[in-house]
Amino acid sequence: MDAMWRKPLLVLGLETSCDETAAAVVRGFPPGPGEILSNVTYSQISEHSPYGGVVPEIAARAHAELLDGIIGTALAEAAIELAAVDAVAATAGPGLIGAVIVGLMSAKALAMAAAKPLIAINHLEAHALSARLCAKLEFPFLLLLISGGHCQILAAERLGEYRRYGATIDDAVGECFDKTAKLLGLPYPGGPEIERWAKRGNPKRYALPRPMLGRDGSDFSFSGLKTAVRQTVANHSPLDGQAKADMAASVQAAIVEVLSDRVRNAMRRFRKSHDGSGPFHFVAAGGVAANCAIRDTLAAVAAGENFVLSVPPIEYCTDNGAMVAWAGVERLAAGLTDGLDAPPRDRWPLEAVRHVESPRA
Ligand code: KG4
Ligand code: ZN
C-alpha cells in the first residue's frame, strides 16, 4: 500500500464506547511502534459498580461530563495545542450508542473548529492495531480479542482487512468472569477479582462444562458455563471463603481450556492459509488478556504451534485513547479519513470497515 504521508503523524484519539472516558495523543507512522505523548483514562467503575455491570445511560452522562476535561489534560500532558495535530480520531462504534455519540460528536466539533480531518475508528480495529502501537509488528497476524463485550478470533491481513475465524455465539468471555464474580459477591469488574481468588483455589473442586471444546472451528460459547456456575453456586450456597476461591479457580480453568482449544484451531487454519514457515505472530488483546493464567497458557499453545504471542501492556489492552489515536495514525497514513457525517454505530463488524483497495498485481 502506498502511504500518502511520510512524516510522523500526530493524532488526538477519543474513546467513549463503554465505561472508560479516554483521550490520548500519539505520534508515529505504520508499522509502529507509536510514541505515546499522553494517555488519559477515567474509568467509571465506581459509577457502575453498585449495579454489577455497565449501565448505558450512566455511561453516556458520565462521558458528557468528563470528556472535555480529559481532552484538555491529554493535550496539556502532550504539551501541544489542538492546532498541532494532523487529525482527530474517535471511536464511532461498536459500543453503547449513547456513549459512542458523546465521543464522536466531540471529535467532530474539534475537527471542525481546528480544520483537521476526522477519522471514525472501529473500536475492534483499534484493539487489533494496539499491538502495532506498542511494537513494530508487520501484517499478517492472528488476533484473539477478549473483553467484556467481545470475544473473537480473526486474521488481520492488512489495514482494514480482517477475516473472522470465530466468535462467541452468545456471551463474551469477560461477561462470564463478571457474572461469576457477581454470583460470588465480588465487586465489578469481576475478571481481576476472579483471577485473584483463583490463585488460592482448587480448579478441580467443581466440575464445570467446557462449551465448544473439541469442536471444529473457533467459535465460542459461554452462556452454558455461566448457567452451570449459577446452579452450582445455588446448590452449595452459602459459599465460604475457600469454596469461593475454588469456584473462581474452577471457572477460570474452564475458560482457559476453552480459549486454548479454539485458539489452537485458529492457528492451524492461519498456518494453512499463509505462506512461509513462520514463526507467525499471535496477538491477544482486550481486557481479559490482562489475565496471567490466560496469557501463560496462550503463550504455551502458541509455542507448540509455531506462533509467537504478544500482548500489549495492560493499559493498552483495556479500553484506552492511545489505541484509538494509533488507529487514526494508521488510517491517516493510508489516506482514509471520514466526513463530518460519519455515523455512530452500535453494531459495526470488523469485516465491514473501509480499507484501501489492493494494489493491482
Ligand atoms: O477491554 P475492556 O476494558 O472493555 C471492553 O469490554 O471493551 O475489557 C473489560 C473486561 C471486563 O469483563 C473485565 O472483567 C475483564 O475485561 N478483565 C479481566 C481481567 N482484567 C479485566 N478478566 C480476567 N482477568 C483479568 N485479570
Ligand atoms: Zn474494548
Short mmCIF file of N, CA, C and O and ligand atoms in Angstrom, two decimals, residues 15 17-20 123 127 145-150 173-178 188-196 252 285-292 294 314 317-320 323, ligand 1:
data_model
loop_
_atom_site.label_atom_id
_atom_site.label_comp_id
_atom_site.label_asym_id
_atom_site.label_seq_id
_atom_site.Cartn_x
_atom_site.Cartn_y
_atom_site.Cartn_z
N GLU A 15 -11.90 7.91 23.15
CA GLU A 15 -12.56 6.61 23.34
C GLU A 15 -13.67 6.75 24.36
O GLU A 15 -13.41 7.13 25.51
N SER A 17 -16.61 4.27 24.10
CA SER A 17 -17.62 3.29 23.64
C SER A 17 -18.28 2.52 24.77
O SER A 17 -19.33 1.92 24.58
N CYS A 18 -17.64 2.52 25.95
CA CYS A 18 -18.23 1.75 27.05
C CYS A 18 -18.10 2.55 28.34
O CYS A 18 -18.66 3.63 28.45
N ASP A 19 -17.32 2.08 29.29
CA ASP A 19 -17.27 2.77 30.59
C ASP A 19 -15.92 3.41 30.89
O ASP A 19 -15.66 3.77 32.02
N GLU A 20 -15.08 3.55 29.86
CA GLU A 20 -13.86 4.33 30.06
C GLU A 20 -13.98 5.61 29.24
O GLU A 20 -14.29 5.56 28.06
N HIS A 123 -13.87 0.41 17.02
CA HIS A 123 -13.25 0.08 18.30
C HIS A 123 -12.48 -1.25 18.25
O HIS A 123 -11.42 -1.39 18.85
N HIS A 127 -8.45 -2.06 18.93
CA HIS A 127 -7.85 -3.15 19.74
C HIS A 127 -6.88 -3.95 18.89
O HIS A 127 -5.78 -4.31 19.33
N LEU A 145 -9.37 -11.44 20.40
CA LEU A 145 -9.89 -10.24 21.06
C LEU A 145 -10.86 -10.68 22.15
O LEU A 145 -11.91 -11.24 21.84
N ILE A 146 -10.46 -10.48 23.40
CA ILE A 146 -11.28 -10.99 24.51
C ILE A 146 -11.50 -9.86 25.52
O ILE A 146 -10.58 -9.40 26.17
N SER A 147 -12.78 -9.44 25.62
CA SER A 147 -13.09 -8.35 26.55
C SER A 147 -14.48 -8.57 27.12
O SER A 147 -15.06 -9.64 26.99
N GLY A 148 -15.00 -7.50 27.76
CA GLY A 148 -16.33 -7.62 28.35
C GLY A 148 -17.43 -7.68 27.31
O GLY A 148 -18.48 -8.25 27.52
N GLY A 149 -17.16 -7.10 26.15
CA GLY A 149 -18.19 -7.05 25.12
C GLY A 149 -17.87 -7.90 23.90
O GLY A 149 -18.75 -8.16 23.08
N HIS A 150 -16.63 -8.32 23.76
CA HIS A 150 -16.23 -9.00 22.54
C HIS A 150 -15.45 -10.27 22.81
O HIS A 150 -14.74 -10.36 23.80
N VAL A 173 -16.43 -13.55 26.84
CA VAL A 173 -15.74 -14.21 27.95
C VAL A 173 -15.64 -13.30 29.17
O VAL A 173 -15.76 -13.75 30.32
N GLY A 174 -15.47 -12.00 28.96
CA GLY A 174 -15.38 -11.07 30.08
C GLY A 174 -16.67 -11.05 30.89
O GLY A 174 -16.66 -10.94 32.12
N GLU A 175 -17.80 -11.19 30.17
CA GLU A 175 -19.10 -11.24 30.83
C GLU A 175 -19.18 -12.44 31.77
O GLU A 175 -19.77 -12.37 32.83
N CYS A 176 -18.59 -13.56 31.32
CA CYS A 176 -18.60 -14.78 32.12
C CYS A 176 -17.81 -14.56 33.41
O CYS A 176 -18.24 -14.95 34.51
N PHE A 177 -16.67 -13.88 33.30
CA PHE A 177 -15.90 -13.52 34.50
C PHE A 177 -16.73 -12.61 35.40
O PHE A 177 -16.81 -12.81 36.61
N ASP A 178 -17.34 -11.58 34.79
CA ASP A 178 -18.07 -10.58 35.58
C ASP A 178 -19.29 -11.18 36.28
O ASP A 178 -19.57 -10.89 37.44
N TYR A 188 -17.35 -5.46 40.94
CA TYR A 188 -17.18 -5.27 39.50
C TYR A 188 -15.97 -4.37 39.26
O TYR A 188 -15.75 -3.45 40.02
N PRO A 189 -15.12 -4.57 38.23
CA PRO A 189 -15.20 -5.66 37.26
C PRO A 189 -14.67 -6.97 37.84
O PRO A 189 -13.72 -6.98 38.61
N GLY A 190 -15.31 -8.06 37.42
CA GLY A 190 -15.06 -9.33 38.07
C GLY A 190 -13.79 -10.04 37.66
O GLY A 190 -13.24 -10.84 38.43
N GLY A 191 -13.30 -9.77 36.44
CA GLY A 191 -12.13 -10.51 35.94
C GLY A 191 -10.93 -10.49 36.88
O GLY A 191 -10.44 -11.56 37.28
N PRO A 192 -10.47 -9.30 37.26
CA PRO A 192 -9.32 -9.26 38.16
C PRO A 192 -9.59 -9.93 39.50
O PRO A 192 -8.70 -10.54 40.10
N GLU A 193 -10.86 -9.83 39.99
CA GLU A 193 -11.22 -10.47 41.26
C GLU A 193 -11.14 -11.99 41.15
O GLU A 193 -10.60 -12.67 42.01
N ILE A 194 -11.70 -12.52 40.06
CA ILE A 194 -11.68 -13.97 39.87
C ILE A 194 -10.23 -14.45 39.78
O ILE A 194 -9.85 -15.46 40.38
N GLU A 195 -9.43 -13.69 39.05
CA GLU A 195 -8.02 -14.08 38.92
C GLU A 195 -7.34 -14.11 40.29
O GLU A 195 -6.60 -15.04 40.62
N ARG A 196 -7.63 -13.12 41.12
CA ARG A 196 -7.00 -13.03 42.45
C ARG A 196 -7.47 -14.19 43.34
O ARG A 196 -6.67 -14.88 43.96
N GLN A 252 -12.16 -20.27 36.02
CA GLN A 252 -11.01 -19.78 35.24
C GLN A 252 -10.36 -20.94 34.46
O GLN A 252 -9.98 -20.77 33.30
N ALA A 285 -5.55 -9.36 22.73
CA ALA A 285 -5.89 -8.01 23.19
C ALA A 285 -7.28 -8.00 23.82
O ALA A 285 -8.02 -8.99 23.74
N GLY A 286 -7.63 -6.88 24.44
CA GLY A 286 -8.90 -6.78 25.17
C GLY A 286 -8.63 -7.01 26.66
O GLY A 286 -7.62 -7.60 27.03
N GLY A 287 -9.55 -6.53 27.50
CA GLY A 287 -9.32 -6.54 28.95
C GLY A 287 -8.98 -7.91 29.53
O GLY A 287 -8.16 -8.02 30.44
N VAL A 288 -9.60 -8.97 28.99
CA VAL A 288 -9.38 -10.31 29.56
C VAL A 288 -7.95 -10.80 29.32
O VAL A 288 -7.44 -11.64 30.05
N ALA A 289 -7.29 -10.23 28.30
CA ALA A 289 -5.90 -10.62 28.02
C ALA A 289 -4.96 -10.17 29.14
O ALA A 289 -3.79 -10.55 29.16
N ALA A 290 -5.48 -9.38 30.08
CA ALA A 290 -4.68 -9.00 31.25
C ALA A 290 -4.49 -10.18 32.20
O ALA A 290 -3.62 -10.15 33.07
N ASN A 291 -5.30 -11.22 32.05
CA ASN A 291 -5.28 -12.36 32.97
C ASN A 291 -4.02 -13.21 32.76
O ASN A 291 -3.78 -13.73 31.67
N CYS A 292 -3.25 -13.37 33.83
CA CYS A 292 -1.95 -14.06 33.70
C CYS A 292 -2.09 -15.55 33.41
O CYS A 292 -1.28 -16.11 32.67
N ILE A 294 -4.40 -16.91 31.68
CA ILE A 294 -4.75 -16.99 30.26
C ILE A 294 -3.52 -16.70 29.41
O ILE A 294 -3.21 -17.45 28.46
N ILE A 314 -0.87 -3.82 29.81
CA ILE A 314 -2.26 -3.81 30.27
C ILE A 314 -3.01 -2.51 29.98
O ILE A 314 -4.16 -2.53 29.54
N CYS A 317 -4.25 -2.70 26.66
CA CYS A 317 -5.07 -3.89 26.41
C CYS A 317 -6.53 -3.61 26.70
O CYS A 317 -7.43 -4.06 26.02
N THR A 318 -6.76 -2.86 27.80
CA THR A 318 -8.12 -2.47 28.13
C THR A 318 -8.45 -1.20 27.33
O THR A 318 -7.57 -0.66 26.66
N ASP A 319 -9.69 -0.74 27.41
CA ASP A 319 -10.07 0.40 26.57
C ASP A 319 -9.24 1.64 26.91
O ASP A 319 -9.08 1.97 28.08
N ASN A 320 -8.72 2.30 25.88
CA ASN A 320 -7.86 3.46 26.11
C ASN A 320 -7.88 4.36 24.88
O ASN A 320 -8.29 3.94 23.79
N MET A 323 -4.92 3.67 21.76
CA MET A 323 -5.14 2.72 20.65
C MET A 323 -6.03 3.36 19.57
O MET A 323 -5.88 3.06 18.37
O1 KG4 B 1 -11.36 -4.28 27.03
P1 KG4 B 1 -12.15 -3.95 28.24
O2 KG4 B 1 -11.55 -2.96 29.21
O3 KG4 B 1 -13.54 -3.36 27.88
C1 KG4 B 1 -14.40 -3.90 26.92
O4 KG4 B 1 -15.20 -4.78 27.32
O5 KG4 B 1 -14.30 -3.49 25.73
O6 KG4 B 1 -12.47 -5.30 29.00
C2 KG4 B 1 -13.15 -5.35 30.24
C3 KG4 B 1 -13.34 -6.82 30.63
C4 KG4 B 1 -14.19 -6.99 31.88
O7 KG4 B 1 -15.12 -8.02 31.63
C5 KG4 B 1 -13.19 -7.42 32.95
O8 KG4 B 1 -13.74 -8.24 33.96
C6 KG4 B 1 -12.17 -8.17 32.11
O9 KG4 B 1 -12.05 -7.40 30.93
N1 KG4 B 1 -10.87 -8.29 32.78
C7 KG4 B 1 -10.33 -9.46 33.16
C8 KG4 B 1 -9.12 -9.15 33.83
N2 KG4 B 1 -8.96 -7.79 33.81
C9 KG4 B 1 -10.05 -7.28 33.15
N3 KG4 B 1 -10.75 -10.72 33.01
C10 KG4 B 1 -9.99 -11.70 33.52
N4 KG4 B 1 -8.84 -11.50 34.19
C11 KG4 B 1 -8.36 -10.24 34.38
N5 KG4 B 1 -7.22 -10.03 35.04
#
